[in-house]
Short mmCIF file of C-alpha atoms in Angstrom, two decimals:
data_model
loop_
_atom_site.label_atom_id
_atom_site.label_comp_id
_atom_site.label_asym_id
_atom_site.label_seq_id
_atom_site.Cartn_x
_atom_site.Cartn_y
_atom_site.Cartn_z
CA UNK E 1 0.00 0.00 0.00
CA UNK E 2 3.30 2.28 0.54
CA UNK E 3 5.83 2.79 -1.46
CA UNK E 4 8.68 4.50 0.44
CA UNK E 5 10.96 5.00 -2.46
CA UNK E 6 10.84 8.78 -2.74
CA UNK E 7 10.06 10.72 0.63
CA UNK E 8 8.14 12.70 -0.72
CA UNK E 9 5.90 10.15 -2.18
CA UNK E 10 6.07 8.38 0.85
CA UNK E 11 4.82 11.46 2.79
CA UNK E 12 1.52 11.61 0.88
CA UNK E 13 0.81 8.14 1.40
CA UNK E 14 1.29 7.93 4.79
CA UNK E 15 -1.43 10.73 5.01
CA UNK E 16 -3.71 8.41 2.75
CA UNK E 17 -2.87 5.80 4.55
CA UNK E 18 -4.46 7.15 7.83
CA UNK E 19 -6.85 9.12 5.45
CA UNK E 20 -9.49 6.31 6.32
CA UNK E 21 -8.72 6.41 9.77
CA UNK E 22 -9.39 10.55 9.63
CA UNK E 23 -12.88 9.75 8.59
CA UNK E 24 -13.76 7.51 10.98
CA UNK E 25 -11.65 9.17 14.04
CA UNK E 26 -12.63 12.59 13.38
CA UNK E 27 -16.38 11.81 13.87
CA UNK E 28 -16.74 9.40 16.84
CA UNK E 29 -13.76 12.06 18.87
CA UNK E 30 -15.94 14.28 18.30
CA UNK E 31 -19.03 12.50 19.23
CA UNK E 32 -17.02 11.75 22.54
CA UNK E 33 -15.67 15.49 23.12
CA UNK E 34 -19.15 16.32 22.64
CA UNK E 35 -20.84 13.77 24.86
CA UNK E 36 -18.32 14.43 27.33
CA UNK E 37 -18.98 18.05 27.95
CA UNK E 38 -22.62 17.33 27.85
CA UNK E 39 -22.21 14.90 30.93
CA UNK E 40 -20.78 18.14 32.53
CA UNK E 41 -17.33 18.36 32.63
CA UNK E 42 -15.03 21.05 31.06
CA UNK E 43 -13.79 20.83 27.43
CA UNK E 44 -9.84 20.48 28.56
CA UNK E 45 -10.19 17.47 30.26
CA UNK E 46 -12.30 15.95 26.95
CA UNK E 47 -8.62 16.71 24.98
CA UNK E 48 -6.94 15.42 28.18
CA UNK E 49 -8.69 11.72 27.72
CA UNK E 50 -7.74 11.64 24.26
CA UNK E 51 -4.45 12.76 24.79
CA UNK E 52 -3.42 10.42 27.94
CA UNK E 53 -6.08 8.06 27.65
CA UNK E 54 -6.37 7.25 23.72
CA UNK E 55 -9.35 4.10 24.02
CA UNK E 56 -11.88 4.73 22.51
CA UNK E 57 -14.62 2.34 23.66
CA UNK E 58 -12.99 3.44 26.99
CA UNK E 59 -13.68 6.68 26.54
CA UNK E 60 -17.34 6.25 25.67
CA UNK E 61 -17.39 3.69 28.65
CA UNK E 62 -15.95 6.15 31.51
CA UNK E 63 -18.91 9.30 30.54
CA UNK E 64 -21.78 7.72 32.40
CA UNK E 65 -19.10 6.01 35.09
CA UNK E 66 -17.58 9.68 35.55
CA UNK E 67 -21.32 11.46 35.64
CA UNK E 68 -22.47 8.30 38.60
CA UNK E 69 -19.30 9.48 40.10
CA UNK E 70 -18.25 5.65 40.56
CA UNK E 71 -14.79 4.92 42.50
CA UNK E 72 -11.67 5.15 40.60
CA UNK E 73 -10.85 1.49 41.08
CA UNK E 74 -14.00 0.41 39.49
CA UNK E 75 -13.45 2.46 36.50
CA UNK E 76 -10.03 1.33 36.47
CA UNK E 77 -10.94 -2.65 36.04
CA UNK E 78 -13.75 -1.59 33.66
CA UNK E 79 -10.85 0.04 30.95
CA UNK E 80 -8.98 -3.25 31.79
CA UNK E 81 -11.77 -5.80 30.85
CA UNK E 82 -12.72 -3.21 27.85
CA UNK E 83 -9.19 -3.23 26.68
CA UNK E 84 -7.78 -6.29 27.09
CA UNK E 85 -7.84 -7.52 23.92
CA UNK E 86 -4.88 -4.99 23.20
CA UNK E 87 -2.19 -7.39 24.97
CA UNK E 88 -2.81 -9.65 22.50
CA UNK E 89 -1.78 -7.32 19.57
CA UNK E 90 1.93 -6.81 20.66
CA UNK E 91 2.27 -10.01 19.84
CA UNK E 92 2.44 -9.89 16.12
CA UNK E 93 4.39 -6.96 16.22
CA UNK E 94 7.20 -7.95 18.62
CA UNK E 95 9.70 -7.91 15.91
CA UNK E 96 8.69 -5.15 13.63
CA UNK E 97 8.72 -2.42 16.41
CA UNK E 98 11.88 0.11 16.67
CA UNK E 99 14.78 -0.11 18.73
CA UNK E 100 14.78 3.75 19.12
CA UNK E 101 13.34 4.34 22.45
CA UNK E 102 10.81 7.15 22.31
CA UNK E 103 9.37 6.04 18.77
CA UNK E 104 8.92 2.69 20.38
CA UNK E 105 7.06 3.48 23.53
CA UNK E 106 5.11 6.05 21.49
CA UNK E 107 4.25 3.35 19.59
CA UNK E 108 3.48 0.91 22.35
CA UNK E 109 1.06 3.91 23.64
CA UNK E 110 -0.89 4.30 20.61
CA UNK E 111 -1.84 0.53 19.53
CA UNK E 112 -5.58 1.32 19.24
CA UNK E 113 -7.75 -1.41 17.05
CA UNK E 114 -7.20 1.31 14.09
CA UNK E 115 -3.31 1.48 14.39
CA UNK E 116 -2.54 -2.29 14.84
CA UNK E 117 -4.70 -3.07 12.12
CA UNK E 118 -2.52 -0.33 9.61
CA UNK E 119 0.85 -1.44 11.30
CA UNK E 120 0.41 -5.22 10.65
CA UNK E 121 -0.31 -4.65 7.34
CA UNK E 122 2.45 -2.34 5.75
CA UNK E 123 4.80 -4.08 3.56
CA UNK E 124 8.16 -5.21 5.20
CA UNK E 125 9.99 -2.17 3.57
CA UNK E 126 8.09 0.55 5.67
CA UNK E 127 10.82 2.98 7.68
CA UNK E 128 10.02 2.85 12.05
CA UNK E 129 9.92 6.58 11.34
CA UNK E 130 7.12 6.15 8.99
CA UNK E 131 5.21 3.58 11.03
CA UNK E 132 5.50 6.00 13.78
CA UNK E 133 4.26 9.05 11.66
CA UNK E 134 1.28 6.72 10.39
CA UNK E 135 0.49 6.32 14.68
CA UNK E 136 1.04 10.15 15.36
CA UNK E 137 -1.42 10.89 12.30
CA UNK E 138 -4.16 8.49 13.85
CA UNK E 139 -3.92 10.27 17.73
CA UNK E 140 -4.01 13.80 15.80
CA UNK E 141 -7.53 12.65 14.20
CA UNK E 142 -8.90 11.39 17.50
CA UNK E 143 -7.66 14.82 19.37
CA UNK E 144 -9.32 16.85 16.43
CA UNK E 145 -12.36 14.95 16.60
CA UNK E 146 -12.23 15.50 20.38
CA UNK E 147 -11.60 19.01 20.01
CA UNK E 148 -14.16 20.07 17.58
CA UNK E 149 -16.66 17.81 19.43
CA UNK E 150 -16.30 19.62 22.94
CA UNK E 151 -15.89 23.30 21.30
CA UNK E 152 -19.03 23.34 19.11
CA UNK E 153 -20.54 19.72 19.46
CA UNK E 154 -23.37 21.19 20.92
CA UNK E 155 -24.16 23.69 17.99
CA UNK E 156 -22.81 21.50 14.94
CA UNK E 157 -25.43 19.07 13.51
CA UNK E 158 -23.92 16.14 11.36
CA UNK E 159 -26.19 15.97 8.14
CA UNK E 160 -25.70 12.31 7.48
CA UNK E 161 -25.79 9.35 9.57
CA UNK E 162 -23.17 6.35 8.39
CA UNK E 163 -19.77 8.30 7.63
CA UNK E 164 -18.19 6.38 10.64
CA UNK E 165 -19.23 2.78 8.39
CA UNK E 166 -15.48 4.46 7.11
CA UNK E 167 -13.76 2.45 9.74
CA UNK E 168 -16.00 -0.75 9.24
CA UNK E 169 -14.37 0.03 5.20
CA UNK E 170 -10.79 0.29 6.43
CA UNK E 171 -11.00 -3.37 8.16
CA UNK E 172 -12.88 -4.78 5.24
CA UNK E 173 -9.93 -3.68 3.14
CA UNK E 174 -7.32 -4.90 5.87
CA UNK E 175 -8.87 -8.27 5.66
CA UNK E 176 -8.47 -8.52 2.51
CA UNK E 177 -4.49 -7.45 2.18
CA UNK E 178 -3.55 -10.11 5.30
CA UNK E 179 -5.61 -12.82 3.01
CA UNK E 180 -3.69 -11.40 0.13
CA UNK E 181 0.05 -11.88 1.73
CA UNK E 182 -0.99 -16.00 2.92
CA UNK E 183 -3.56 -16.75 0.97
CA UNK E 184 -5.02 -18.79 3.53
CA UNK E 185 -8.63 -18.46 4.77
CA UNK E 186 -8.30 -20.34 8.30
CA UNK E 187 -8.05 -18.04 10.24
CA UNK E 188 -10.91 -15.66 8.67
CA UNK E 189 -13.45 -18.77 9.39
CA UNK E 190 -12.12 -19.24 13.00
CA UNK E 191 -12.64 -15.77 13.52
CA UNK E 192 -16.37 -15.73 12.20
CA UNK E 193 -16.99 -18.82 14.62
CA UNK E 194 -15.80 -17.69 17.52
CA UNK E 195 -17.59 -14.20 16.93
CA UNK E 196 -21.11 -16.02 16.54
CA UNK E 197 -20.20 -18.14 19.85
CA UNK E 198 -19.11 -14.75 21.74
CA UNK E 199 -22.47 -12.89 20.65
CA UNK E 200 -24.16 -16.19 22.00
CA UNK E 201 -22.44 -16.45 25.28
CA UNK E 202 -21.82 -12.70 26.18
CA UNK E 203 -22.78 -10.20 23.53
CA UNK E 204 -21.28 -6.86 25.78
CA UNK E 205 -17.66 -8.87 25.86
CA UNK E 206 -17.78 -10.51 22.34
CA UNK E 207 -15.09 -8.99 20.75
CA UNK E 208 -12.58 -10.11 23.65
CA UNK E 209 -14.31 -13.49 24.04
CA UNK E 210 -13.62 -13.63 20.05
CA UNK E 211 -10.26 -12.83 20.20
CA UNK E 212 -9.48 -15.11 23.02
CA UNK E 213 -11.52 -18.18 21.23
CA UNK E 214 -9.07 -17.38 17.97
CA UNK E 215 -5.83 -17.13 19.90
CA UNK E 216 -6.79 -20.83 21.44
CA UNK E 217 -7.50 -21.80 18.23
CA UNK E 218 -4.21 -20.32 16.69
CA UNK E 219 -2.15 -21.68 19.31
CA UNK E 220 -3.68 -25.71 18.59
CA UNK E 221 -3.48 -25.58 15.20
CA UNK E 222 0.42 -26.27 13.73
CA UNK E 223 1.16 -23.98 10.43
CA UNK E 224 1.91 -25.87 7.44
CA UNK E 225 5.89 -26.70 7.02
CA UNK E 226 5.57 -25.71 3.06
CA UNK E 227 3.88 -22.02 3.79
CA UNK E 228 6.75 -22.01 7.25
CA UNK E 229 9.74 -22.64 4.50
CA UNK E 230 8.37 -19.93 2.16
CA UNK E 231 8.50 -17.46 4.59
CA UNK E 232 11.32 -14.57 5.05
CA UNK E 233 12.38 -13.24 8.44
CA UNK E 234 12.45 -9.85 8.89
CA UNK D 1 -19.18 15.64 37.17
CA UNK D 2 -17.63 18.97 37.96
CA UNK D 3 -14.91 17.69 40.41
CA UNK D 4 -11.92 18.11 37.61
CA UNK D 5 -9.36 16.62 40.45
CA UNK D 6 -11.65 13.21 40.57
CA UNK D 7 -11.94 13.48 36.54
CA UNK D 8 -8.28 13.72 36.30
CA UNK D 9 -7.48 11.22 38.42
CA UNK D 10 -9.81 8.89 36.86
CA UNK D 11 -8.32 9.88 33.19
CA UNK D 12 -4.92 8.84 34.92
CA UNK D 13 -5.96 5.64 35.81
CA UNK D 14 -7.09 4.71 32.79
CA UNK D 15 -4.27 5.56 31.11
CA UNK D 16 -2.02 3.40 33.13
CA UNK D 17 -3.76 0.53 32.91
CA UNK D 18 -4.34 0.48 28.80
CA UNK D 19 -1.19 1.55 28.85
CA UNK D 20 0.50 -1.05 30.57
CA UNK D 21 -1.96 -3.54 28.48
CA UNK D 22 -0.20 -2.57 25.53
CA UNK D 23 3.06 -2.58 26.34
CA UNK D 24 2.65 -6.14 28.19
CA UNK D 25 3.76 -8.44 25.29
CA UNK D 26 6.91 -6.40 24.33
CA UNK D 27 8.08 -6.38 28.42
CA UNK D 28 7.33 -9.83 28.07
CA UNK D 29 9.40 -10.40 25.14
CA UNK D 30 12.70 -11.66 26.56
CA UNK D 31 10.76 -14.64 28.16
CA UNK D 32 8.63 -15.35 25.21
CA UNK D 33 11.91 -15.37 23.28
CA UNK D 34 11.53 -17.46 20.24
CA UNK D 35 9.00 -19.06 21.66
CA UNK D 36 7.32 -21.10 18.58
CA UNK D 37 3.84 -19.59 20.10
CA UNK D 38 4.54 -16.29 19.34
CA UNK D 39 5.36 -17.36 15.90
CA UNK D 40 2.25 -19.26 15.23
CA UNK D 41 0.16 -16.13 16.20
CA UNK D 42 2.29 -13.63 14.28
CA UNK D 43 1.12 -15.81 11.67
CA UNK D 44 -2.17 -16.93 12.80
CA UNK D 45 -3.60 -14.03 14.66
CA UNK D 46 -3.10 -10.63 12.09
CA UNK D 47 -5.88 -12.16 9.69
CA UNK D 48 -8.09 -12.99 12.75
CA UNK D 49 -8.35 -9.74 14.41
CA UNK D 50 -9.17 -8.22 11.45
CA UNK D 51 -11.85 -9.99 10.49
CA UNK D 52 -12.82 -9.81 14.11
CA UNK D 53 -12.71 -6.10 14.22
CA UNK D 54 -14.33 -6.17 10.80
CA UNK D 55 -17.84 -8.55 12.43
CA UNK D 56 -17.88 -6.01 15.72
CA UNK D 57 -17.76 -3.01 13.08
CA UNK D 58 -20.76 -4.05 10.88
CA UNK D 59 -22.68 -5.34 14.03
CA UNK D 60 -22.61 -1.91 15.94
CA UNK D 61 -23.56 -0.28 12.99
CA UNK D 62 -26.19 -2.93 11.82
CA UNK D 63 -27.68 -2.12 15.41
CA UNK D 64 -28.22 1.23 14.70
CA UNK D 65 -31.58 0.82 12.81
CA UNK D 66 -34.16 -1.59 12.13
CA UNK D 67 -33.51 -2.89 8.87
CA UNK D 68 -31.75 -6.34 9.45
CA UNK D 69 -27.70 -6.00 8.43
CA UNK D 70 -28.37 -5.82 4.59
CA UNK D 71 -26.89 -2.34 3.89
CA UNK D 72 -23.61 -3.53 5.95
CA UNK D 73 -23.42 -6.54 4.07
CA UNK D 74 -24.32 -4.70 0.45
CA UNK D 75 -21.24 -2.00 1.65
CA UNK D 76 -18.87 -4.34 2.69
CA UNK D 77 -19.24 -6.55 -0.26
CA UNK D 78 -18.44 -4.03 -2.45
CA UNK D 79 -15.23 -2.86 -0.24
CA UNK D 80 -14.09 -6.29 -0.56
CA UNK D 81 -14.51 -6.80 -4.09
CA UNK D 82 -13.04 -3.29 -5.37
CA UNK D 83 -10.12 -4.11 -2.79
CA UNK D 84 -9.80 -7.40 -4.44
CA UNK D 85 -9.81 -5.90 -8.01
CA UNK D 86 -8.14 -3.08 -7.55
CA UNK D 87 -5.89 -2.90 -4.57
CA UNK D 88 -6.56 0.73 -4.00
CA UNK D 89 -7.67 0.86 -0.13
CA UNK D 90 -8.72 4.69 -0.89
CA UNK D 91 -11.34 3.95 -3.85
CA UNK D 92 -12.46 0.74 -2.09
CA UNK D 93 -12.98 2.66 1.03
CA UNK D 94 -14.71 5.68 -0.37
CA UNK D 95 -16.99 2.98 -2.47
CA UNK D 96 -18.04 1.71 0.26
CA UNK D 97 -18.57 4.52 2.84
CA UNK D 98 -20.55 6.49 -0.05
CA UNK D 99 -22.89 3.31 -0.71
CA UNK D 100 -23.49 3.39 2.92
CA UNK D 101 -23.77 6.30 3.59
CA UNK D 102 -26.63 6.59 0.51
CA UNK D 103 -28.58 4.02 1.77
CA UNK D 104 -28.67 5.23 5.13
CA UNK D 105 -29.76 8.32 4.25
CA UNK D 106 -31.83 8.18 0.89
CA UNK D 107 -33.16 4.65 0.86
CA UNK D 108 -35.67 2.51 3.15
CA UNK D 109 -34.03 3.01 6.33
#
């Protein structure tokens, strides 16, 4: 999807890149900065969440918690049930994240659904600097979506429902690039079967029930030695 | 929900703890080592999430109205087949989005 040959070249497409993620960001931050202030508090500490917090099903999660004034603690274990799915996504990344400190614990900081699903899929040849300039890009959308939302959320009305289906889009269009590089459909059927079982068993945690089912899954099954020899290191 | 200290304090929290979610695996790292694990879900698990994140996606929005998931399945279907033909994640995505968006708006629901 890159192609980092020229730097200039390589500067659009980064923006395109996250272009996707803009349209989908922008929107729900700012239907968060704007919900936020509604529930009362002050439009700083909207920008504040985005900045330090950077979840966003979190940060849609903690409005009514904040506004029933509920104990720190219990808000703390409900962002750690809500995002626990992201200690799974490290794990295919290990090996492509930078050396260079501050890049790499940037990057560590910003692995929202949105980011890991970009990262994972850039080609091989993509810089650290550009991987971390694709993660800066995303947080900027979500703080200007924040922004806007808490400075004049209350007096902007969005003419048409659906523009946030852009992020729904951008995994549709991931899916197909990780088939593309294996050409094998596995794990796109475990992942279909474990979703139906999570919406049966638990429908509020199915994503993470999902993800667990798939990892279990991934873990039993042994890859293929022929697609294991074809395969370069990085 | 005026108290900005107990806001603060709450954002703080939060950010510790996804924080420290995230950055688990790579701390982790120097046990998991080589571990053939971690190479079976680099492999396995990319491709899995997606489509994960892909069904939680088009449910949310499919719960949004009435209809039944028909628009979401018309709009991804056509994401997935420009992607295929194409490889242009831009026109794909704009395809899409602009379908759903129509139908959300103009049509039936």
């Amino acid at each position: 999807m890159i192609r980092p040959e020229q730097p200039e070249a390589s500067r659009l497409s980064i923006l395109a890149l996250t272009a996707p993620v803009a349209m989908g960001y922008v929107p729900l931050g700012s239907v968060f900065g704007f919900l936020f202030v509604q529930a009362g508090a002050e439009w700083w500490l909207a920008v504040l969440a985005s900045l330090c917090v950077y979840a966003g099903a979190a940060q849609f999660m903690m409005i009514p918690m904040l506004a029933a004034g509920l104990p720190v603690g219990a808000i703390a274990l409900a962002t750690l049930i809500v995002n626990l799915r992201h200690v799974f996504y490290g794990l295919s990344l290990l090996e492509r994240m930078p050396r260079q400190r501050l890049l790499r614990w940037y990057l560590i900081f910003a692995l929202t659904d949105e980011t890991y699903s970009l990262l994972t899929s850039l080609p091989k040849t993509v810089s650290h600097r550009q991987m971390a300039g694709i993660a800066l890009l995303n947080q900027g959308w979500w703080l200007l979506g924040t922004l806007l939302g808490a400075l004049i959320g209350a007096s902007a009305k969005v003419p048409l429902v659906g523009l946030d289906f852009a992020l729904a889009a951008l995994f549709a269009v991931l899916t197909v690039e990780q088939w593309r590089a294996r050409r094998d459909a596995f794990p796109i059927w475990v992942a279909l079967l474990a979703y139906g079982i999570a919406q049966w068993l638990a429908p509020p945690h199915a994503l993470l029930i999902a993800i667990v089912l798939s990892i279990l899954v991934g873990l039993w099954r042994k890859p293929e030695s022929a697609k294991l020899s074809g395969e370069a290191k990085p | 929900m005026s108290d900005n200290l107990y806001i603060i304090t709450v954002l703080l929290a939060m950010a510790l703890v996804t924080f420290a979610l995230r950055a688990l695996p790579f701390l982790a790292a120097q046990w998991l080592g080589k571990h053939p694990w971690v190479a079976r879900l680099g492999r396995f698990l990319p491709l899995a999430i997606m489509t994960l994140l892909l069904l939680h996606a088009v449910h949310g929005a499919a719960g949004e109205h009435a209809a039944g998931p028909w628009p979401e399945l018309a709009a991804v279907a056509v994401v997935v087949l420009l992607q295929l033909k194409s490889r242009n994640p831009l026109l794909s995505i704009l395809a899409g989005t602009g379908l759903y968006v129509l139908i959300r708006n103009f049509a039936l629901i």
